[in-house]
Amino acid sequence: MKRILVVGVTGAGKSTLARALGSRLDLPCHEMDALYFTGPRWATNARLTEDVSTLTAGPGWVMDSLGYPEVRDLLWDRADTVVWLDYPRRVIMPRVLRRSLRRTVTREVLFGGNRETWTGWLSREHPAWWAWSQHQARRREIGRRVRDPRFTPLTTLRFSHPDETAAWLASLLTASR
């Protein structure tokens, strides 16, 4: 495990797990949304493909995303391991709602200097709406990819509950001692 994708639906805990893996395995961790959203009003990175290509050319890394469409195949081609947080909506939704509420109330600065806002909650692009509406489609997309012959050489670890993920992560710490 040197080139790791942590995938799942919005709110699954991809970034948190990716940071923990990076720390435990001494690998650089990259947050896809920070690479994608680079400016005010959620402006996107015109150099995303080049940036992701450079970051993933190295021998080891952790990325917290299935990947935006323009870099998805690049990420999957270069990864050696996929950690799939395949959690049900009943796990995802409370997490994403708590996170978005905290970010909105505290005015936490996010990617590209942006913030979640109260009016943003009305948008279909808001993380809570996105997590709900895209849950099944994202699970299907990840399922197709892990079964795709191009990506079957990847080691795929699929966890259906946060307790399973936590136990696996703890076992990595134990194994490295």
PDB file of N, CA, C and O in Angstrom, residues 107-166:
ATOM      1  N   ARG A 107     -18.397  29.677  10.221  1.00  0.00           N
ATOM      2  CA  ARG A 107     -17.860  30.359   9.043  1.00  0.00           C
ATOM      3  C   ARG A 107     -16.471  29.839   8.696  1.00  0.00           C
ATOM      4  O   ARG A 107     -15.587  30.574   8.255  1.00  0.00           O
ATOM      5  N   GLU A 108     -16.274  28.551   8.902  1.00  0.00           N
ATOM      6  CA  GLU A 108     -14.993  27.905   8.623  1.00  0.00           C
ATOM      7  C   GLU A 108     -14.568  28.151   7.179  1.00  0.00           C
ATOM      8  O   GLU A 108     -15.361  27.988   6.247  1.00  0.00           O
ATOM      9  N   VAL A 109     -13.324  28.532   7.006  1.00  0.00           N
ATOM     10  CA  VAL A 109     -12.779  28.760   5.663  1.00  0.00           C
ATOM     11  C   VAL A 109     -12.441  27.411   5.050  1.00  0.00           C
ATOM     12  O   VAL A 109     -11.751  26.592   5.648  1.00  0.00           O
ATOM     13  N   LEU A 110     -12.950  27.195   3.846  1.00  0.00           N
ATOM     14  CA  LEU A 110     -12.742  25.943   3.131  1.00  0.00           C
ATOM     15  C   LEU A 110     -11.855  26.181   1.916  1.00  0.00           C
ATOM     16  O   LEU A 110     -11.165  27.184   1.825  1.00  0.00           O
ATOM     17  N   PHE A 111     -11.926  25.309   0.996  1.00  0.00           N
ATOM     18  CA  PHE A 111     -11.107  25.297  -0.210  1.00  0.00           C
ATOM     19  C   PHE A 111     -11.230  26.599  -0.985  1.00  0.00           C
ATOM     20  O   PHE A 111     -12.318  27.072  -1.234  1.00  0.00           O
ATOM     21  N   GLY A 112     -10.086  27.147  -1.367  1.00  0.00           N
ATOM     22  CA  GLY A 112     -10.070  28.379  -2.150  1.00  0.00           C
ATOM     23  C   GLY A 112     -10.593  29.591  -1.398  1.00  0.00           C
ATOM     24  O   GLY A 112     -10.977  30.578  -2.009  1.00  0.00           O
ATOM     25  N   GLY A 113     -10.647  29.516  -0.070  1.00  0.00           N
ATOM     26  CA  GLY A 113     -11.143  30.630   0.726  1.00  0.00           C
ATOM     27  C   GLY A 113     -12.662  30.698   0.810  1.00  0.00           C
ATOM     28  O   GLY A 113     -13.216  31.691   1.289  1.00  0.00           O
ATOM     29  N   ASN A 114     -13.346  29.669   0.361  1.00  0.00           N
ATOM     30  CA  ASN A 114     -14.806  29.652   0.362  1.00  0.00           C
ATOM     31  C   ASN A 114     -15.354  29.208   1.715  1.00  0.00           C
ATOM     32  O   ASN A 114     -14.630  28.646   2.538  1.00  0.00           O
ATOM     33  N   ARG A 115     -16.649  29.434   1.903  1.00  0.00           N
ATOM     34  CA  ARG A 115     -17.338  29.026   3.125  1.00  0.00           C
ATOM     35  C   ARG A 115     -18.702  28.460   2.760  1.00  0.00           C
ATOM     36  O   ARG A 115     -19.294  28.850   1.763  1.00  0.00           O
ATOM     37  N   GLU A 116     -19.196  27.563   3.610  1.00  0.00           N
ATOM     38  CA  GLU A 116     -20.594  27.140   3.483  1.00  0.00           C
ATOM     39  C   GLU A 116     -21.455  28.255   4.085  1.00  0.00           C
ATOM     40  O   GLU A 116     -21.079  28.845   5.089  1.00  0.00           O
ATOM     41  N   THR A 117     -22.595  28.515   3.446  1.00  0.00           N
ATOM     42  CA  THR A 117     -23.480  29.590   3.894  1.00  0.00           C
ATOM     43  C   THR A 117     -24.884  29.047   4.105  1.00  0.00           C
ATOM     44  O   THR A 117     -25.230  27.971   3.620  1.00  0.00           O
ATOM     45  N   TRP A 118     -25.687  29.827   4.824  1.00  0.00           N
ATOM     46  CA  TRP A 118     -27.079  29.416   5.038  1.00  0.00           C
ATOM     47  C   TRP A 118     -27.822  29.332   3.715  1.00  0.00           C
ATOM     48  O   TRP A 118     -28.590  28.394   3.499  1.00  0.00           O
ATOM     49  N   THR A 119     -27.610  30.267   2.809  1.00  0.00           N
ATOM     50  CA  THR A 119     -28.298  30.207   1.517  1.00  0.00           C
ATOM     51  C   THR A 119     -27.789  29.035   0.679  1.00  0.00           C
ATOM     52  O   THR A 119     -28.526  28.498  -0.144  1.00  0.00           O
ATOM     53  N   GLY A 120     -26.548  28.643   0.910  1.00  0.00           N
ATOM     54  CA  GLY A 120     -25.999  27.494   0.197  1.00  0.00           C
ATOM     55  C   GLY A 120     -26.759  26.203   0.470  1.00  0.00           C
ATOM     56  O   GLY A 120     -26.773  25.292  -0.363  1.00  0.00           O
ATOM     57  N   TRP A 121     -27.401  26.130   1.630  1.00  0.00           N
ATOM     58  CA  TRP A 121     -28.179  24.929   1.977  1.00  0.00           C
ATOM     59  C   TRP A 121     -29.336  24.709   1.001  1.00  0.00           C
ATOM     60  O   TRP A 121     -29.851  23.596   0.884  1.00  0.00           O
ATOM     61  N   LEU A 122     -29.734  25.736   0.288  1.00  0.00           N
ATOM     62  CA  LEU A 122     -30.845  25.617  -0.658  1.00  0.00           C
ATOM     63  C   LEU A 122     -30.398  25.095  -2.025  1.00  0.00           C
ATOM     64  O   LEU A 122     -31.232  24.754  -2.857  1.00  0.00           O
ATOM     65  N   SER A 123     -29.116  25.043  -2.233  1.00  0.00           N
ATOM     66  CA  SER A 123     -28.570  24.617  -3.524  1.00  0.00           C
ATOM     67  C   SER A 123     -28.458  23.095  -3.601  1.00  0.00           C
ATOM     68  O   SER A 123     -28.098  22.435  -2.632  1.00  0.00           O
ATOM     69  N   ARG A 124     -28.691  22.556  -4.774  1.00  0.00           N
ATOM     70  CA  ARG A 124     -28.508  21.116  -5.002  1.00  0.00           C
ATOM     71  C   ARG A 124     -27.039  20.724  -4.935  1.00  0.00           C
ATOM     72  O   ARG A 124     -26.707  19.551  -4.899  1.00  0.00           O
ATOM     73  N   GLU A 125     -26.142  21.694  -4.963  1.00  0.00           N
ATOM     74  CA  GLU A 125     -24.703  21.439  -4.860  1.00  0.00           C
ATOM     75  C   GLU A 125     -24.225  21.374  -3.409  1.00  0.00           C
ATOM     76  O   GLU A 125     -23.079  21.029  -3.153  1.00  0.00           O
ATOM     77  N   HIS A 126     -25.094  21.753  -2.469  1.00  0.00           N
ATOM     78  CA  HIS A 126     -24.714  21.733  -1.057  1.00  0.00           C
ATOM     79  C   HIS A 126     -24.370  20.292  -0.650  1.00  0.00           C
ATOM     80  O   HIS A 126     -25.010  19.343  -1.102  1.00  0.00           O
ATOM     81  N   PRO A 127     -23.346  20.115   0.186  1.00  0.00           N
ATOM     82  CA  PRO A 127     -22.945  18.755   0.577  1.00  0.00           C
ATOM     83  C   PRO A 127     -24.076  17.876   1.123  1.00  0.00           C
ATOM     84  O   PRO A 127     -24.111  16.677   0.837  1.00  0.00           O
ATOM     85  N   ALA A 128     -25.002  18.448   1.876  1.00  0.00           N
ATOM     86  CA  ALA A 128     -26.098  17.628   2.416  1.00  0.00           C
ATOM     87  C   ALA A 128     -27.008  17.120   1.302  1.00  0.00           C
ATOM     88  O   ALA A 128     -27.359  15.936   1.270  1.00  0.00           O
ATOM     89  N   TRP A 129     -27.386  18.010   0.393  1.00  0.00           N
ATOM     90  CA  TRP A 129     -28.209  17.598  -0.747  1.00  0.00           C
ATOM     91  C   TRP A 129     -27.440  16.623  -1.630  1.00  0.00           C
ATOM     92  O   TRP A 129     -27.996  15.630  -2.107  1.00  0.00           O
ATOM     93  N   TRP A 130     -26.188  16.918  -1.859  1.00  0.00           N
ATOM     94  CA  TRP A 130     -25.358  16.084  -2.723  1.00  0.00           C
ATOM     95  C   TRP A 130     -25.218  14.684  -2.129  1.00  0.00           C
ATOM     96  O   TRP A 130     -25.360  13.683  -2.830  1.00  0.00           O
ATOM     97  N   ALA A 131     -24.942  14.603  -0.838  1.00  0.00           N
ATOM     98  CA  ALA A 131     -24.781  13.298  -0.185  1.00  0.00           C
ATOM     99  C   ALA A 131     -26.054  12.468  -0.312  1.00  0.00           C
ATOM    100  O   ALA A 131     -25.992  11.262  -0.575  1.00  0.00           O
ATOM    101  N   TRP A 132     -27.197  13.103  -0.132  1.00  0.00           N
ATOM    102  CA  TRP A 132     -28.461  12.375  -0.219  1.00  0.00           C
ATOM    103  C   TRP A 132     -28.753  11.936  -1.654  1.00  0.00           C
ATOM    104  O   TRP A 132     -29.029  10.765  -1.909  1.00  0.00           O
ATOM    105  N   SER A 133     -28.638  12.871  -2.585  1.00  0.00           N
ATOM    106  CA  SER A 133     -29.066  12.586  -3.960  1.00  0.00           C
ATOM    107  C   SER A 133     -28.083  11.713  -4.727  1.00  0.00           C
ATOM    108  O   SER A 133     -28.482  10.995  -5.642  1.00  0.00           O
ATOM    109  N   GLN A 134     -26.813  11.767  -4.372  1.00  0.00           N
ATOM    110  CA  GLN A 134     -25.804  11.028  -5.131  1.00  0.00           C
ATOM    111  C   GLN A 134     -25.358   9.725  -4.471  1.00  0.00           C
ATOM    112  O   GLN A 134     -24.502   9.027  -5.006  1.00  0.00           O
ATOM    113  N   HIS A 135     -25.936   9.391  -3.335  1.00  0.00           N
ATOM    114  CA  HIS A 135     -25.490   8.218  -2.581  1.00  0.00           C
ATOM    115  C   HIS A 135     -25.497   6.947  -3.426  1.00  0.00           C
ATOM    116  O   HIS A 135     -24.480   6.269  -3.550  1.00  0.00           O
ATOM    117  N   GLN A 136     -26.613   6.606  -4.005  1.00  0.00           N
ATOM    118  CA  GLN A 136     -26.719   5.361  -4.777  1.00  0.00           C
ATOM    119  C   GLN A 136     -25.880   5.413  -6.050  1.00  0.00           C
ATOM    120  O   GLN A 136     -25.218   4.431  -6.398  1.00  0.00           O
ATOM    121  N   ALA A 137     -25.912   6.542  -6.744  1.00  0.00           N
ATOM    122  CA  ALA A 137     -25.138   6.663  -7.990  1.00  0.00           C
ATOM    123  C   ALA A 137     -23.645   6.532  -7.716  1.00  0.00           C
ATOM    124  O   ALA A 137     -22.915   5.869  -8.465  1.00  0.00           O
ATOM    125  N   ARG A 138     -23.180   7.138  -6.636  1.00  0.00           N
ATOM    126  CA  ARG A 138     -21.744   7.064  -6.307  1.00  0.00           C
ATOM    127  C   ARG A 138     -21.363   5.628  -5.933  1.00  0.00           C
ATOM    128  O   ARG A 138     -20.327   5.132  -6.339  1.00  0.00           O
ATOM    129  N   ARG A 139     -22.207   4.952  -5.177  1.00  0.00           N
ATOM    130  CA  ARG A 139     -21.931   3.554  -4.815  1.00  0.00           C
ATOM    131  C   ARG A 139     -21.864   2.689  -6.074  1.00  0.00           C
ATOM    132  O   ARG A 139     -20.987   1.835  -6.186  1.00  0.00           O
ATOM    133  N   ARG A 140     -22.785   2.910  -6.996  1.00  0.00           N
ATOM    134  CA  ARG A 140     -22.766   2.135  -8.251  1.00  0.00           C
ATOM    135  C   ARG A 140     -21.493   2.410  -9.047  1.00  0.00           C
ATOM    136  O   ARG A 140     -20.888   1.489  -9.584  1.00  0.00           O
ATOM    137  N   GLU A 141     -21.105   3.678  -9.129  1.00  0.00           N
ATOM    138  CA  GLU A 141     -19.894   4.047  -9.877  1.00  0.00           C
ATOM    139  C   GLU A 141     -18.655   3.381  -9.276  1.00  0.00           C
ATOM    140  O   GLU A 141     -17.830   2.825 -10.001  1.00  0.00           O
ATOM    141  N   ILE A 142     -18.524   3.420  -7.986  1.00  0.00           N
ATOM    142  CA  ILE A 142     -17.368   2.788  -7.345  1.00  0.00           C
ATOM    143  C   ILE A 142     -17.424   1.277  -7.557  1.00  0.00           C
ATOM    144  O   ILE A 142     -16.405   0.653  -7.881  1.00  0.00           O
ATOM    145  N   GLY A 143     -18.593   0.689  -7.416  1.00  0.00           N
ATOM    146  CA  GLY A 143     -18.750  -0.748  -7.651  1.00  0.00           C
ATOM    147  C   GLY A 143     -18.344  -1.151  -9.054  1.00  0.00           C
ATOM    148  O   GLY A 143     -17.663  -2.158  -9.256  1.00  0.00           O
ATOM    149  N   ARG A 144     -18.750  -0.348 -10.049  1.00  0.00           N
ATOM    150  CA  ARG A 144     -18.353  -0.619 -11.441  1.00  0.00           C
ATOM    151  C   ARG A 144     -16.837  -0.562 -11.590  1.00  0.00           C
ATOM    152  O   ARG A 144     -16.235  -1.400 -12.257  1.00  0.00           O
ATOM    153  N   ARG A 145     -16.242   0.414 -10.961  1.00  0.00           N
ATOM    154  CA  ARG A 145     -14.790   0.572 -11.089  1.00  0.00           C
ATOM    155  C   ARG A 145     -14.038  -0.590 -10.450  1.00  0.00           C
ATOM    156  O   ARG A 145     -13.072  -1.068 -11.023  1.00  0.00           O
ATOM    157  N   VAL A 146     -14.438  -1.018  -9.274  1.00  0.00           N
ATOM    158  CA  VAL A 146     -13.677  -2.097  -8.633  1.00  0.00           C
ATOM    159  C   VAL A 146     -13.857  -3.421  -9.373  1.00  0.00           C
ATOM    160  O   VAL A 146     -13.015  -4.309  -9.251  1.00  0.00           O
ATOM    161  N   ARG A 147     -14.930  -3.537 -10.165  1.00  0.00           N
ATOM    162  CA  ARG A 147     -15.132  -4.746 -10.984  1.00  0.00           C
ATOM    163  C   ARG A 147     -14.558  -4.610 -12.392  1.00  0.00           C
ATOM    164  O   ARG A 147     -14.448  -5.596 -13.110  1.00  0.00           O
ATOM    165  N   ASP A 148     -14.198  -3.409 -12.787  1.00  0.00           N
ATOM    166  CA  ASP A 148     -13.675  -3.147 -14.126  1.00  0.00           C
ATOM    167  C   ASP A 148     -12.333  -3.884 -14.283  1.00  0.00           C
ATOM    168  O   ASP A 148     -11.443  -3.741 -13.445  1.00  0.00           O
ATOM    169  N   PRO A 149     -12.163  -4.670 -15.354  1.00  0.00           N
ATOM    170  CA  PRO A 149     -10.902  -5.407 -15.546  1.00  0.00           C
ATOM    171  C   PRO A 149      -9.652  -4.529 -15.520  1.00  0.00           C
ATOM    172  O   PRO A 149      -8.591  -4.985 -15.109  1.00  0.00           O
ATOM    173  N   ARG A 150      -9.783  -3.260 -15.913  1.00  0.00           N
ATOM    174  CA  ARG A 150      -8.623  -2.362 -15.863  1.00  0.00           C
ATOM    175  C   ARG A 150      -8.126  -2.167 -14.431  1.00  0.00           C
ATOM    176  O   ARG A 150      -6.940  -1.923 -14.209  1.00  0.00           O
ATOM    177  N   PHE A 151      -9.061  -2.241 -13.469  1.00  0.00           N
ATOM    178  CA  PHE A 151      -8.711  -1.904 -12.097  1.00  0.00           C
ATOM    179  C   PHE A 151      -8.731  -3.103 -11.148  1.00  0.00           C
ATOM    180  O   PHE A 151      -8.485  -2.945  -9.958  1.00  0.00           O
ATOM    181  N   THR A 152      -8.987  -4.300 -11.657  1.00  0.00           N
ATOM    182  CA  THR A 152      -8.988  -5.475 -10.773  1.00  0.00           C
ATOM    183  C   THR A 152      -7.621  -5.775 -10.166  1.00  0.00           C
ATOM    184  O   THR A 152      -7.575  -6.399  -9.105  1.00  0.00           O
ATOM    185  N   PRO A 153      -6.494  -5.333 -10.770  1.00  0.00           N
ATOM    186  CA  PRO A 153      -5.214  -5.547 -10.084  1.00  0.00           C
ATOM    187  C   PRO A 153      -5.074  -4.751  -8.770  1.00  0.00           C
ATOM    188  O   PRO A 153      -4.223  -5.065  -7.951  1.00  0.00           O
ATOM    189  N   LEU A 154      -5.904  -3.711  -8.602  1.00  0.00           N
ATOM    190  CA  LEU A 154      -5.836  -2.918  -7.379  1.00  0.00           C
ATOM    191  C   LEU A 154      -6.301  -3.750  -6.188  1.00  0.00           C
ATOM    192  O   LEU A 154      -7.250  -4.522  -6.290  1.00  0.00           O
ATOM    193  N   THR A 155      -5.656  -3.570  -5.067  1.00  0.00           N
ATOM    194  CA  THR A 155      -6.157  -4.142  -3.823  1.00  0.00           C
ATOM    195  C   THR A 155      -7.326  -3.275  -3.385  1.00  0.00           C
ATOM    196  O   THR A 155      -7.175  -2.057  -3.255  1.00  0.00           O
ATOM    197  N   THR A 156      -8.485  -3.879  -3.181  1.00  0.00           N
ATOM    198  CA  THR A 156      -9.660  -3.127  -2.755  1.00  0.00           C
ATOM    199  C   THR A 156     -10.081  -3.592  -1.375  1.00  0.00           C
ATOM    200  O   THR A 156     -10.316  -4.788  -1.161  1.00  0.00           O
ATOM    201  N   LEU A 157     -10.167  -2.650  -0.465  1.00  0.00           N
ATOM    202  CA  LEU A 157     -10.640  -2.901   0.888  1.00  0.00           C
ATOM    203  C   LEU A 157     -11.964  -2.164   1.033  1.00  0.00           C
ATOM    204  O   LEU A 157     -12.010  -0.936   0.897  1.00  0.00           O
ATOM    205  N   ARG A 158     -13.032  -2.913   1.274  1.00  0.00           N
ATOM    206  CA  ARG A 158     -14.371  -2.324   1.331  1.00  0.00           C
ATOM    207  C   ARG A 158     -14.920  -2.463   2.749  1.00  0.00           C
ATOM    208  O   ARG A 158     -15.020  -3.577   3.271  1.00  0.00           O
ATOM    209  N   PHE A 159     -15.272  -1.322   3.337  1.00  0.00           N
ATOM    210  CA  PHE A 159     -15.796  -1.306   4.695  1.00  0.00           C
ATOM    211  C   PHE A 159     -17.223  -0.777   4.682  1.00  0.00           C
ATOM    212  O   PHE A 159     -17.493   0.263   4.082  1.00  0.00           O
ATOM    213  N   SER A 160     -18.118  -1.489   5.341  1.00  0.00           N
ATOM    214  CA  SER A 160     -19.526  -1.095   5.331  1.00  0.00           C
ATOM    215  C   SER A 160     -19.959  -0.387   6.612  1.00  0.00           C
ATOM    216  O   SER A 160     -21.109   0.018   6.727  1.00  0.00           O
ATOM    217  N   HIS A 161     -19.049  -0.243   7.576  1.00  0.00           N
ATOM    218  CA  HIS A 161     -19.381   0.462   8.814  1.00  0.00           C
ATOM    219  C   HIS A 161     -18.112   1.113   9.368  1.00  0.00           C
ATOM    220  O   HIS A 161     -17.024   0.535   9.274  1.00  0.00           O
ATOM    221  N   PRO A 162     -18.231   2.289   9.967  1.00  0.00           N
ATOM    222  CA  PRO A 162     -17.058   2.956  10.530  1.00  0.00           C
ATOM    223  C   PRO A 162     -16.296   2.109  11.552  1.00  0.00           C
ATOM    224  O   PRO A 162     -15.062   2.244  11.658  1.00  0.00           O
ATOM    225  N   ASP A 163     -16.977   1.239  12.274  1.00  0.00           N
ATOM    226  CA  ASP A 163     -16.278   0.375  13.235  1.00  0.00           C
ATOM    227  C   ASP A 163     -15.303  -0.561  12.526  1.00  0.00           C
ATOM    228  O   ASP A 163     -14.210  -0.832  13.032  1.00  0.00           O
ATOM    229  N   GLU A 164     -15.688  -1.080  11.364  1.00  0.00           N
ATOM    230  CA  GLU A 164     -14.790  -1.935  10.579  1.00  0.00           C
ATOM    231  C   GLU A 164     -13.558  -1.146  10.135  1.00  0.00           C
ATOM    232  O   GLU A 164     -12.437  -1.647  10.197  1.00  0.00           O
ATOM    233  N   THR A 165     -13.796   0.078   9.683  1.00  0.00           N
ATOM    234  CA  THR A 165     -12.694   0.922   9.231  1.00  0.00           C
ATOM    235  C   THR A 165     -11.742   1.226  10.383  1.00  0.00           C
ATOM    236  O   THR A 165     -10.521   1.139  10.232  1.00  0.00           O
ATOM    237  N   ALA A 166     -12.310   1.560  11.545  1.00  0.00           N
ATOM    238  CA  ALA A 166     -11.486   1.881  12.721  1.00  0.00           C
ATOM    239  C   ALA A 166     -10.654   0.673  13.151  1.00  0.00           C
ATOM    240  O   ALA A 166      -9.470   0.824  13.496  1.00  0.00           O
TER     241      ALA A 166
END
